[in-house]
Amino acid sequence: MAQKTVPEQPKVAIYARQSVHEEQGIKQQIDDCLREASYRGWQVVGTYPDDGTSGSKERGPGTNWAKLLKDFDDGLFSAVLVNDVDRLTRNLTDVLEVRPPKRDIRVLTVRGGIDTDDPTHDFSLKLLVLMAEREVKQKAQRTQRYSVERRKLGHPTAGRTPHGYRWVPDIARDEHGTRYRIDPDEAADVRYMFSEFLSGASLGQIARDLNTNGRRTRAGARWLNTTVRKCLMNPQYAALLAPSQETGKFDIASIDLAKCSPGAWEPIIDEATIAVTRGRLVGVKPNHQGNARRWLLPGIAVCAICRDPVQSARGETHPTSRVDGSGKAESKRYHAYRCVNGHFMRNGDIIDEYVSEVCIAKLSEPDAIDLLAPREDGIDIALLNSQRAALDRSESTISSLIVKGKMNAKAAEEALDELAEQRRAITAEIARTVSTDPLAEVVASGNARAWWEDASLARRRAVVKVLMTVLIKPVGKGKRITRGEGEEAFDAVEPTVGFEWREKRERS
């Protein structure tokens, strides 16, 4: 009696795919396939996951789908195992890649029990894919119609939510269907970026200050010039819905603000601010070299002997042995300033504190307003701020009149457009004034110490550069300058740091 031949078990590759990233989606597919392979006694030679990959569009050379086809051609396996037919593909063209005459890959599924070694299953596979392809096209048509209606109502897509907002799921939306909700902590980062940039800070300095303050992107990454730039160019922060762009070819710089429509969510900054900011960034080549600083005076202060700008450095203490014979104290590193020609290297923290106090005292004098550079156009930043606040009140009044039925829609729209134009002009002038003359904002604040303590490093440096030239003097080898207490806090520092005041300000 002849022995029964046992069919050879196939070597299988597991393929898993999902169009939208979901933490457990791919893992569950692979786990299901591994259990099925173990039950059938199939040898698994590898897994090929494609996360965030559409099954109805062409999959390029960088995908695991392309790698799977290449590995089959190299003879690594004879069958592909998927959880379900639609995880393999939703496009009949892909089926023709794996089935004869081009290739003869045996297709196996966990669900539905497809095995193309059976000719009827080969027909079922193609039929199921055709049905899936038809469903995709119908869904695309429904989505397009829905997209038009969604945009009319001012709602954004469900894509990546900008830093500063949180996506509101359908079940938690209000009666207006609002999809963006302001995140207070992240919104503070956004306002900080716009405020600092319009005050003259570089993108690199803004990124460094955010990182120094322990702020991170939503993904937990450090801020970079590029990520700050993208935020500053995003019209969504002014509750503006940009025109749709071709999938995969989004370009934030090409957005025309005039073609944006009002968004149905609360703005973090006003439209005028985004207009001014984009005006400074669009068409300007990004500077990836950066000029961010960590300390107050590098490149600003000069050596009192050679007049070359001082640089920051890291000093280290060298303790001597204790008198009681118990050894040496632990060596410590500290922030320092050094002359590039070797005239000194000094503790920078004490100098920074002293210069800060001198600046605050100067800006707190009754005649501090005289420090402002004279302007031929007579611009007054305090007046500009009050005018912008008045425009905000006028906008609220118009909204109230509409609600009460005392103003028709057309008149209200014309009035609001005029207010928006006025606000844009005022914001642009404020930004130009502050960046041209950094003292304008601190003098207008009326409280120099409070302004200084809240100000970023970039703003403090700008004020120092406008007010004075700081001269740092050598103190002699082995000598230490320490800060005292109370009224004598800086008595030891004062003789070692000089100032050349810029009393005569040029016209801007």
Short mmCIF file of C-alpha atoms in Angstrom, two decimals:
data_model
loop_
_atom_site.label_atom_id
_atom_site.label_comp_id
_atom_site.label_asym_id
_atom_site.label_seq_id
_atom_site.Cartn_x
_atom_site.Cartn_y
_atom_site.Cartn_z
CA MET A 1 0.00 0.00 0.00
CA ALA A 2 1.51 3.37 -1.07
CA GLN A 3 2.21 5.97 1.63
CA LYS A 4 0.11 9.16 1.58
CA THR A 5 2.18 12.22 0.59
CA VAL A 6 2.07 15.08 3.11
CA PRO A 7 1.84 18.43 1.30
CA GLU A 8 4.78 20.75 1.92
CA GLN A 9 3.95 23.56 4.33
CA PRO A 10 4.36 27.02 2.75
CA LYS A 11 6.80 29.65 3.90
CA VAL A 12 4.63 32.70 4.56
CA ALA A 13 5.18 36.43 4.89
CA ILE A 14 2.72 38.33 7.06
CA TYR A 15 1.49 41.64 5.63
CA ALA A 16 -0.40 44.18 7.76
CA ARG A 17 -1.71 47.55 6.63
CA GLN A 18 -3.88 50.40 7.87
CA SER A 19 -4.64 53.77 6.31
CA VAL A 20 -4.68 55.79 9.54
CA HIS A 21 -2.17 55.32 12.36
CA GLU A 22 -3.66 53.66 15.40
CA GLU A 23 -1.51 52.39 18.25
CA GLN A 24 -2.86 48.83 18.38
CA GLY A 25 -4.13 48.36 14.81
CA ILE A 26 -1.05 46.87 13.12
CA LYS A 27 -0.11 44.83 16.19
CA GLN A 28 -3.53 43.18 16.35
CA GLN A 29 -3.36 42.24 12.67
CA ILE A 30 0.07 40.65 13.06
CA ASP A 31 -0.96 38.81 16.25
CA ASP A 32 -4.01 37.33 14.48
CA CYS A 33 -1.84 36.17 11.58
CA LEU A 34 0.80 34.66 13.88
CA ARG A 35 -1.85 32.65 15.71
CA GLU A 36 -3.28 31.39 12.41
CA ALA A 37 0.19 30.43 11.10
CA SER A 38 0.97 28.59 14.34
CA TYR A 39 -2.32 26.69 14.17
CA ARG A 40 -1.72 25.70 10.52
CA GLY A 41 1.94 24.85 11.06
CA TRP A 42 3.12 27.44 8.54
CA GLN A 43 6.65 28.82 8.79
CA VAL A 44 6.66 32.64 9.11
CA VAL A 45 9.73 34.17 7.45
CA GLY A 46 8.96 37.82 8.22
CA THR A 47 6.39 40.54 8.85
CA TYR A 48 5.75 43.52 6.57
CA PRO A 49 3.76 46.29 8.32
CA ASP A 50 2.61 49.42 6.44
CA ASP A 51 1.19 51.86 9.01
CA GLY A 52 -0.62 54.93 7.70
CA THR A 53 -0.63 53.56 4.15
CA SER A 54 -3.66 53.67 1.88
CA GLY A 55 -4.72 50.42 0.21
CA SER A 56 -6.46 52.23 -2.63
CA LYS A 57 -3.48 54.27 -3.85
CA GLU A 58 -0.11 53.39 -5.32
CA ARG A 59 2.39 52.24 -2.70
CA GLY A 60 5.85 53.56 -3.47
CA PRO A 61 9.32 52.01 -3.23
CA GLY A 62 9.74 53.08 0.40
CA THR A 63 6.84 50.93 1.65
CA ASN A 64 6.93 47.40 3.02
CA TRP A 65 4.56 46.42 0.22
CA ALA A 66 7.37 47.08 -2.28
CA LYS A 67 9.82 45.18 -0.06
CA LEU A 68 7.42 42.24 0.15
CA LEU A 69 7.22 41.97 -3.66
CA LYS A 70 11.03 42.14 -3.95
CA ASP A 71 11.56 39.47 -1.27
CA PHE A 72 9.14 37.13 -3.07
CA ASP A 73 11.05 37.68 -6.31
CA ASP A 74 14.21 36.73 -4.36
CA GLY A 75 12.59 33.45 -3.29
CA LEU A 76 12.23 34.17 0.46
CA PHE A 77 8.63 32.91 0.69
CA SER A 78 5.82 31.45 -1.40
CA ALA A 79 2.67 32.80 0.30
CA VAL A 80 1.45 36.01 1.92
CA LEU A 81 -0.86 35.89 4.95
CA VAL A 82 -3.14 38.81 5.78
CA ASN A 83 -5.88 39.34 8.35
CA ASP A 84 -8.49 40.14 5.70
CA VAL A 85 -8.59 40.84 1.98
CA ASP A 86 -8.97 44.63 2.44
CA ARG A 87 -5.74 44.65 4.54
CA LEU A 88 -3.90 43.37 1.47
CA THR A 89 -5.34 45.95 -0.91
CA ARG A 90 -8.41 47.84 -2.06
CA ASN A 91 -7.10 48.16 -5.60
CA LEU A 92 -7.40 45.48 -8.30
CA THR A 93 -4.10 46.66 -9.82
CA ASP A 94 -2.30 45.35 -6.72
CA VAL A 95 -3.94 41.94 -7.09
CA LEU A 96 -2.49 41.75 -10.58
CA GLU A 97 0.95 42.34 -9.01
CA VAL A 98 0.70 39.21 -6.85
CA ARG A 99 -1.35 36.82 -9.01
CA PRO A 100 -0.57 35.25 -12.41
CA PRO A 101 0.63 36.01 -14.93
CA LYS A 102 3.02 38.51 -13.27
CA ARG A 103 3.61 36.61 -9.99
CA ASP A 104 2.12 33.55 -8.40
CA ILE A 105 2.04 34.49 -4.73
CA ARG A 106 -0.33 32.30 -2.76
CA VAL A 107 -2.71 34.60 -0.84
CA LEU A 108 -4.04 33.40 2.53
CA THR A 109 -6.43 35.25 4.85
CA VAL A 110 -7.34 34.71 8.48
CA ARG A 111 -10.89 35.97 8.02
CA GLY A 112 -12.92 34.57 5.16
CA GLY A 113 -10.62 31.60 4.70
CA ILE A 114 -9.22 32.70 1.33
CA ASP A 115 -6.55 30.38 -0.11
CA THR A 116 -5.77 31.05 -3.78
CA ASP A 117 -4.43 27.54 -4.26
CA ASP A 118 -8.14 26.89 -4.84
CA PRO A 119 -9.10 28.46 -8.25
CA THR A 120 -12.53 29.48 -6.93
CA HIS A 121 -10.81 31.41 -4.12
CA ASP A 122 -8.69 33.24 -6.66
CA PHE A 123 -11.93 34.48 -8.26
CA SER A 124 -13.34 35.38 -4.80
CA LEU A 125 -10.21 37.39 -3.98
CA LYS A 126 -10.56 39.51 -7.11
CA LEU A 127 -14.29 39.96 -6.57
CA LEU A 128 -13.80 41.11 -2.97
CA VAL A 129 -11.12 43.59 -4.03
CA LEU A 130 -13.38 44.97 -6.79
CA MET A 131 -16.14 45.50 -4.22
CA ALA A 132 -13.68 47.23 -1.86
CA GLU A 133 -12.45 49.45 -4.72
CA ARG A 134 -16.06 50.45 -5.51
CA GLU A 135 -16.69 51.23 -1.84
CA VAL A 136 -13.60 53.48 -1.75
CA LYS A 137 -14.83 55.48 -4.76
CA GLN A 138 -18.30 55.90 -3.26
CA LYS A 139 -16.78 56.99 0.04
CA ALA A 140 -14.59 59.55 -1.77
CA GLN A 141 -17.68 61.05 -3.43
CA ARG A 142 -19.50 61.26 -0.09
CA THR A 143 -16.41 62.79 1.53
CA GLN A 144 -16.12 65.43 -1.19
CA ARG A 145 -19.74 66.50 -0.72
CA TYR A 146 -19.27 66.52 3.05
CA SER A 147 -16.06 68.54 2.70
CA VAL A 148 -17.88 71.30 0.81
CA GLU A 149 -20.56 71.53 3.51
CA ARG A 150 -17.95 71.37 6.28
CA ARG A 151 -15.98 74.27 4.81
CA LYS A 152 -19.15 76.37 4.47
CA LEU A 153 -19.62 75.99 8.23
CA GLY A 154 -15.97 76.87 8.91
CA HIS A 155 -14.90 73.50 10.34
CA PRO A 156 -11.34 72.17 9.89
CA THR A 157 -10.43 68.67 8.77
CA ALA A 158 -9.53 65.91 11.20
CA GLY A 159 -5.84 66.14 10.34
CA ARG A 160 -3.05 67.15 12.70
CA THR A 161 -4.33 69.69 15.23
CA PRO A 162 -2.07 72.77 15.58
CA HIS A 163 -0.08 73.29 18.79
CA GLY A 164 -2.30 75.47 20.97
CA TYR A 165 -5.53 73.60 20.24
CA ARG A 166 -7.05 70.24 21.11
CA TRP A 167 -9.28 68.27 18.76
CA VAL A 168 -12.84 67.93 20.05
CA PRO A 169 -14.32 64.48 19.31
CA ASP A 170 -17.81 64.32 17.87
CA ILE A 171 -19.40 63.23 21.15
CA ALA A 172 -17.98 66.25 23.04
CA ARG A 173 -18.79 69.04 20.54
CA ASP A 174 -21.05 71.96 21.38
CA GLU A 175 -24.22 72.94 19.53
CA HIS A 176 -22.12 74.66 16.85
CA GLY A 177 -20.01 71.56 16.20
CA THR A 178 -16.76 73.31 17.25
CA ARG A 179 -13.77 71.04 16.59
CA TYR A 180 -10.83 73.02 18.00
CA ARG A 181 -10.66 73.86 21.69
CA ILE A 182 -7.89 76.12 23.01
CA ASP A 183 -5.31 74.39 25.21
CA PRO A 184 -4.29 77.14 27.70
CA ASP A 185 -0.71 75.93 28.23
CA GLU A 186 0.04 75.42 24.54
CA ALA A 187 -1.76 78.64 23.58
CA ALA A 188 0.64 80.52 25.88
CA ASP A 189 3.53 79.11 23.80
CA VAL A 190 1.86 80.34 20.61
CA ARG A 191 1.26 83.85 21.95
CA TYR A 192 4.85 83.96 23.18
CA MET A 193 6.19 83.08 19.72
CA PHE A 194 4.19 85.80 17.97
CA SER A 195 4.97 88.42 20.60
CA GLU A 196 8.71 87.70 20.58
CA PHE A 197 8.97 87.54 16.81
CA LEU A 198 7.16 90.86 16.32
CA SER A 199 9.50 92.37 18.90
CA GLY A 200 12.54 91.43 16.83
CA ALA A 201 13.60 88.06 18.28
CA SER A 202 15.04 85.55 15.81
CA LEU A 203 13.43 82.17 15.24
CA GLY A 204 16.44 80.48 16.82
CA GLN A 205 16.25 82.67 19.92
CA ILE A 206 12.53 81.95 20.33
CA ALA A 207 13.17 78.20 20.03
CA ARG A 208 16.03 78.34 22.54
CA ASP A 209 13.98 80.34 25.06
CA LEU A 210 11.07 77.91 24.80
CA ASN A 211 13.40 74.97 25.35
CA THR A 212 15.17 76.68 28.24
CA ASN A 213 11.80 77.26 29.91
CA GLY A 214 11.03 73.55 29.64
CA ARG A 215 8.46 73.94 26.88
CA ARG A 216 8.14 71.14 24.32
CA THR A 217 6.09 70.40 21.23
CA ARG A 218 3.06 68.16 21.64
CA ALA A 219 5.19 65.20 20.57
CA GLY A 220 7.60 65.98 23.42
CA ALA A 221 10.34 67.22 21.06
CA ARG A 222 12.51 70.31 21.47
CA TRP A 223 11.51 73.41 19.52
CA LEU A 224 13.50 74.15 16.37
CA ASN A 225 13.72 77.16 14.04
CA THR A 226 11.59 75.25 11.55
CA THR A 227 8.79 74.33 13.97
CA VAL A 228 8.60 77.90 15.30
CA ARG A 229 8.46 79.20 11.71
CA LYS A 230 5.57 76.87 10.81
CA CYS A 231 3.59 78.07 13.83
CA LEU A 232 4.17 81.73 12.97
CA MET A 233 2.89 81.18 9.43
CA ASN A 234 -0.23 79.19 10.35
CA PRO A 235 -3.46 81.18 9.72
CA GLN A 236 -5.43 78.73 11.87
CA TYR A 237 -4.23 80.61 14.96
CA ALA A 238 -6.33 83.57 13.76
CA ALA A 239 -9.32 81.23 13.20
CA LEU A 240 -8.84 81.32 9.42
CA LEU A 241 -9.60 78.27 7.27
CA ALA A 242 -7.13 78.10 4.39
CA PRO A 243 -8.20 77.00 0.89
CA SER A 244 -7.75 73.28 0.31
CA GLN A 245 -4.53 72.14 -1.36
CA GLU A 246 -3.67 69.02 -3.29
CA THR A 247 -3.03 66.02 -1.06
CA GLY A 248 0.67 65.53 -0.40
CA LYS A 249 1.58 68.98 -1.75
CA PHE A 250 0.64 71.23 1.16
CA ASP A 251 2.66 74.45 1.26
CA ILE A 252 1.91 76.80 4.15
CA ALA A 253 3.80 79.66 2.50
CA SER A 254 1.52 79.63 -0.56
CA ILE A 255 -1.66 80.29 1.44
CA ASP A 256 -3.34 83.55 0.45
CA LEU A 257 -4.92 85.12 3.56
CA ALA A 258 -7.41 86.97 1.36
CA LYS A 259 -8.77 83.60 0.20
CA CYS A 260 -9.10 82.15 3.69
CA SER A 261 -12.59 81.80 5.14
CA PRO A 262 -13.64 82.39 8.77
CA GLY A 263 -13.12 79.34 10.97
CA ALA A 264 -15.66 78.11 13.50
CA TRP A 265 -13.27 78.10 16.47
CA GLU A 266 -11.78 80.63 18.87
CA PRO A 267 -8.64 82.45 17.67
CA ILE A 268 -5.44 82.60 19.73
CA ILE A 269 -4.10 85.69 17.95
CA ASP A 270 -5.87 88.22 15.74
CA GLU A 271 -5.90 88.35 11.96
CA ALA A 272 -3.80 91.49 11.85
CA THR A 273 -1.00 89.79 13.79
CA ILE A 274 -0.87 86.79 11.45
CA ALA A 275 -0.86 89.14 8.45
CA VAL A 276 2.12 91.11 9.81
CA THR A 277 4.01 87.97 10.80
CA ARG A 278 3.53 86.22 7.48
CA GLY A 279 4.56 89.42 5.73
CA ARG A 280 7.97 89.09 7.39
CA LEU A 281 8.38 85.38 6.68
CA VAL A 282 6.80 84.54 3.31
CA GLY A 283 9.39 84.73 0.58
CA VAL A 284 12.24 85.03 3.09
CA LYS A 285 14.73 82.18 2.98
CA PRO A 286 14.93 80.42 6.37
CA ASN A 287 18.18 80.97 8.27
CA HIS A 288 19.22 77.62 9.72
CA GLN A 289 22.50 78.93 11.15
CA GLY A 290 20.72 80.65 14.04
CA ASN A 291 22.00 83.32 16.40
CA ALA A 292 20.38 82.20 19.65
CA ARG A 293 22.05 83.24 22.92
CA ARG A 294 21.97 81.79 26.42
CA TRP A 295 23.30 84.79 28.32
CA LEU A 296 22.75 88.54 28.41
CA LEU A 297 26.01 90.05 27.15
CA PRO A 298 27.91 87.85 24.61
CA GLY A 299 28.64 89.92 21.51
CA ILE A 300 27.27 93.06 23.24
CA ALA A 301 29.74 93.79 26.05
CA VAL A 302 33.35 94.60 25.14
CA CYS A 303 36.70 94.23 26.86
CA ALA A 304 37.64 97.56 28.49
CA ILE A 305 41.26 97.14 27.30
CA CYS A 306 41.06 95.93 23.68
CA ARG A 307 37.42 96.84 22.93
CA ASP A 308 36.77 93.47 21.25
CA PRO A 309 33.36 91.88 21.97
CA VAL A 310 33.43 89.39 24.84
CA GLN A 311 32.37 85.77 24.45
CA SER A 312 30.59 83.41 26.81
CA ALA A 313 32.55 80.55 28.33
CA ARG A 314 32.32 77.85 30.97
CA GLY A 315 34.56 78.44 33.96
CA GLU A 316 35.57 75.91 36.59
CA THR A 317 36.54 76.47 40.21
CA HIS A 318 39.83 75.00 41.51
CA PRO A 319 39.42 74.66 45.29
CA THR A 320 42.52 74.43 47.49
CA SER A 321 42.92 71.93 50.28
CA ARG A 322 41.02 72.62 53.49
CA VAL A 323 42.99 73.78 56.52
CA ASP A 324 41.60 70.93 58.65
CA GLY A 325 43.06 68.37 56.24
CA SER A 326 39.66 67.00 55.14
CA GLY A 327 40.51 67.38 51.46
CA LYS A 328 39.23 69.77 48.80
CA ALA A 329 35.75 71.07 48.09
CA GLU A 330 34.05 69.78 44.95
CA SER A 331 35.00 71.61 41.76
CA LYS A 332 32.08 73.52 40.19
CA ARG A 333 31.45 74.86 36.69
CA TYR A 334 29.99 78.32 36.13
CA HIS A 335 28.88 80.70 33.39
CA ALA A 336 31.68 83.14 32.49
CA TYR A 337 32.66 85.92 30.11
CA ARG A 338 36.10 86.00 28.53
CA CYS A 339 38.09 88.40 26.44
CA VAL A 340 39.09 86.83 23.12
CA ASN A 341 42.57 88.31 23.58
CA GLY A 342 43.04 86.81 27.01
CA HIS A 343 42.66 89.93 29.18
CA PHE A 344 40.19 88.27 31.56
CA MET A 345 37.78 85.45 32.28
CA ARG A 346 35.12 86.41 34.83
CA ASN A 347 32.00 85.03 36.50
CA GLY A 348 29.14 86.01 34.19
CA ASP A 349 26.18 85.61 36.57
CA ILE A 350 27.28 88.49 38.81
CA ILE A 351 27.89 90.76 35.81
CA ASP A 352 24.51 89.89 34.26
CA GLU A 353 22.71 90.68 37.54
CA TYR A 354 24.52 94.00 37.91
CA VAL A 355 23.88 95.11 34.31
CA SER A 356 20.21 94.12 34.69
CA GLU A 357 19.86 96.30 37.80
CA VAL A 358 21.55 99.23 36.04
CA CYS A 359 19.15 98.91 33.08
CA ILE A 360 16.09 98.73 35.34
CA ALA A 361 17.24 101.80 37.28
CA LYS A 362 17.81 103.77 34.07
CA LEU A 363 14.43 102.82 32.64
CA SER A 364 12.67 103.64 35.92
CA GLU A 365 13.85 107.28 35.94
CA PRO A 366 11.06 109.90 35.56
CA ASP A 367 12.50 111.11 32.26
CA ALA A 368 12.91 107.59 30.79
CA ILE A 369 10.57 108.53 27.94
CA ASP A 370 13.34 110.82 26.66
CA LEU A 371 15.35 107.69 25.89
CA LEU A 372 13.00 106.86 23.04
CA ALA A 373 14.34 107.68 19.63
CA PRO A 374 12.52 110.74 18.29
CA ARG A 375 10.16 109.95 15.42
CA GLU A 376 9.23 112.33 12.68
CA ASP A 377 5.81 110.70 12.40
CA GLY A 378 5.13 111.14 16.12
CA ILE A 379 4.22 107.48 16.74
CA ASP A 380 3.16 106.77 20.35
CA ILE A 381 3.10 103.04 21.19
CA ALA A 382 0.91 103.54 24.26
CA LEU A 383 -1.62 105.36 22.10
CA LEU A 384 -1.47 102.58 19.51
CA ASN A 385 -2.22 99.98 22.17
CA SER A 386 -5.21 101.95 23.42
CA GLN A 387 -6.47 102.37 19.85
CA ARG A 388 -6.28 98.61 19.26
CA ALA A 389 -8.23 97.99 22.50
CA ALA A 390 -10.86 100.49 21.31
CA LEU A 391 -11.23 98.57 18.03
CA ASP A 392 -11.82 95.37 20.00
CA ARG A 393 -14.58 97.10 21.97
CA SER A 394 -16.12 98.38 18.73
CA GLU A 395 -16.22 94.84 17.34
CA SER A 396 -18.05 93.64 20.46
CA THR A 397 -20.54 96.50 20.07
CA ILE A 398 -21.26 95.52 16.46
CA SER A 399 -21.84 91.91 17.50
CA SER A 400 -24.27 93.11 20.16
CA LEU A 401 -26.17 95.25 17.64
CA ILE A 402 -26.53 92.26 15.29
CA VAL A 403 -27.93 90.10 18.10
CA LYS A 404 -30.42 92.84 19.04
CA GLY A 405 -31.47 93.25 15.40
CA LYS A 406 -30.32 96.88 15.26
CA MET A 407 -27.82 96.31 12.42
CA ASN A 408 -28.33 94.27 9.26
CA ALA A 409 -25.82 91.66 8.09
CA LYS A 410 -24.46 93.70 5.17
CA ALA A 411 -23.78 96.81 7.25
CA ALA A 412 -22.22 94.68 9.99
CA GLU A 413 -19.93 92.91 7.52
CA GLU A 414 -18.73 96.21 6.06
CA ALA A 415 -18.11 97.63 9.53
CA LEU A 416 -16.22 94.52 10.67
CA ASP A 417 -14.08 94.53 7.51
CA GLU A 418 -13.15 98.16 8.17
CA LEU A 419 -12.27 97.38 11.79
CA ALA A 420 -10.12 94.43 10.70
CA GLU A 421 -8.21 96.63 8.27
CA GLN A 422 -7.63 99.28 10.95
CA ARG A 423 -6.46 96.64 13.45
CA ARG A 424 -4.08 95.19 10.87
CA ALA A 425 -2.54 98.61 10.27
CA ILE A 426 -2.19 99.34 14.00
CA THR A 427 -0.65 95.93 14.75
CA ALA A 428 1.84 96.41 11.92
CA GLU A 429 2.82 99.82 13.28
CA ILE A 430 3.22 98.49 16.82
CA ALA A 431 5.40 95.65 15.56
CA ARG A 432 7.52 98.04 13.49
CA THR A 433 7.89 100.50 16.37
CA VAL A 434 8.88 97.87 18.94
CA SER A 435 11.39 96.18 16.63
CA THR A 436 12.85 99.52 15.55
CA ASP A 437 13.07 100.85 19.10
CA PRO A 438 13.04 98.08 21.77
CA LEU A 439 12.68 100.71 24.52
CA ALA A 440 9.22 101.67 23.27
CA GLU A 441 7.47 98.75 24.91
CA VAL A 442 9.28 98.89 28.26
CA VAL A 443 8.80 102.65 28.63
CA ALA A 444 5.13 102.38 27.70
CA SER A 445 4.67 99.62 30.33
CA GLY A 446 5.25 102.08 33.19
CA ASN A 447 6.97 99.41 35.33
CA ALA A 448 10.51 98.72 34.18
CA ARG A 449 11.28 96.06 36.78
CA ALA A 450 8.12 94.04 36.11
CA TRP A 451 8.75 94.29 32.36
CA TRP A 452 12.37 93.19 32.72
CA GLU A 453 11.53 90.21 34.93
CA ASP A 454 8.87 89.00 32.49
CA ALA A 455 10.82 89.79 29.31
CA SER A 456 12.60 87.14 27.29
CA LEU A 457 16.38 87.13 26.92
CA ALA A 458 16.05 88.40 23.33
CA ARG A 459 14.16 91.50 24.49
CA ARG A 460 16.58 92.21 27.34
CA ARG A 461 19.54 91.97 24.97
CA ALA A 462 17.83 94.34 22.55
CA VAL A 463 17.34 96.90 25.33
CA VAL A 464 20.97 96.65 26.48
CA LYS A 465 22.22 97.19 22.90
CA VAL A 466 20.08 100.31 22.52
CA LEU A 467 20.91 101.81 25.91
CA MET A 468 24.64 101.32 26.32
CA THR A 469 27.96 99.71 25.61
CA VAL A 470 29.04 97.54 28.55
CA LEU A 471 32.77 97.51 29.30
CA ILE A 472 34.10 94.58 31.34
CA LYS A 473 37.42 95.15 33.11
CA PRO A 474 40.03 92.67 34.31
CA VAL A 475 40.17 92.25 38.11
CA GLY A 476 43.62 90.67 38.44
CA LYS A 477 44.70 87.06 38.69
CA GLY A 478 43.35 85.21 41.70
CA LYS A 479 40.91 87.97 42.70
CA ARG A 480 37.23 87.15 43.18
CA ILE A 481 34.31 89.54 42.85
CA THR A 482 31.33 88.51 44.95
CA ARG A 483 27.92 90.03 45.41
CA GLY A 484 27.04 91.49 48.79
CA GLU A 485 23.69 91.97 50.49
CA GLY A 486 21.22 94.86 50.78
CA GLU A 487 22.37 98.32 49.71
CA GLU A 488 25.93 97.08 49.25
CA ALA A 489 24.88 94.29 46.88
CA PHE A 490 27.02 95.44 43.94
CA ASP A 491 29.67 97.62 45.61
CA ALA A 492 32.43 95.17 44.64
CA VAL A 493 31.13 94.77 41.08
CA GLU A 494 30.65 98.46 40.22
CA PRO A 495 34.35 99.41 39.75
CA THR A 496 34.90 96.43 37.43
CA VAL A 497 32.09 97.13 34.93
CA GLY A 498 31.77 100.38 33.01
CA PHE A 499 29.07 101.88 30.78
CA GLU A 500 29.06 104.15 27.77
CA TRP A 501 25.53 105.51 27.47
CA ARG A 502 23.92 106.23 24.12
CA GLU A 503 22.16 109.41 25.19
CA LYS A 504 21.67 110.83 21.69
CA ARG A 505 19.30 108.59 19.76
CA GLU A 506 19.12 108.83 15.99
CA ARG A 507 15.86 109.30 14.21
CA SER A 508 14.22 106.08 12.95
#
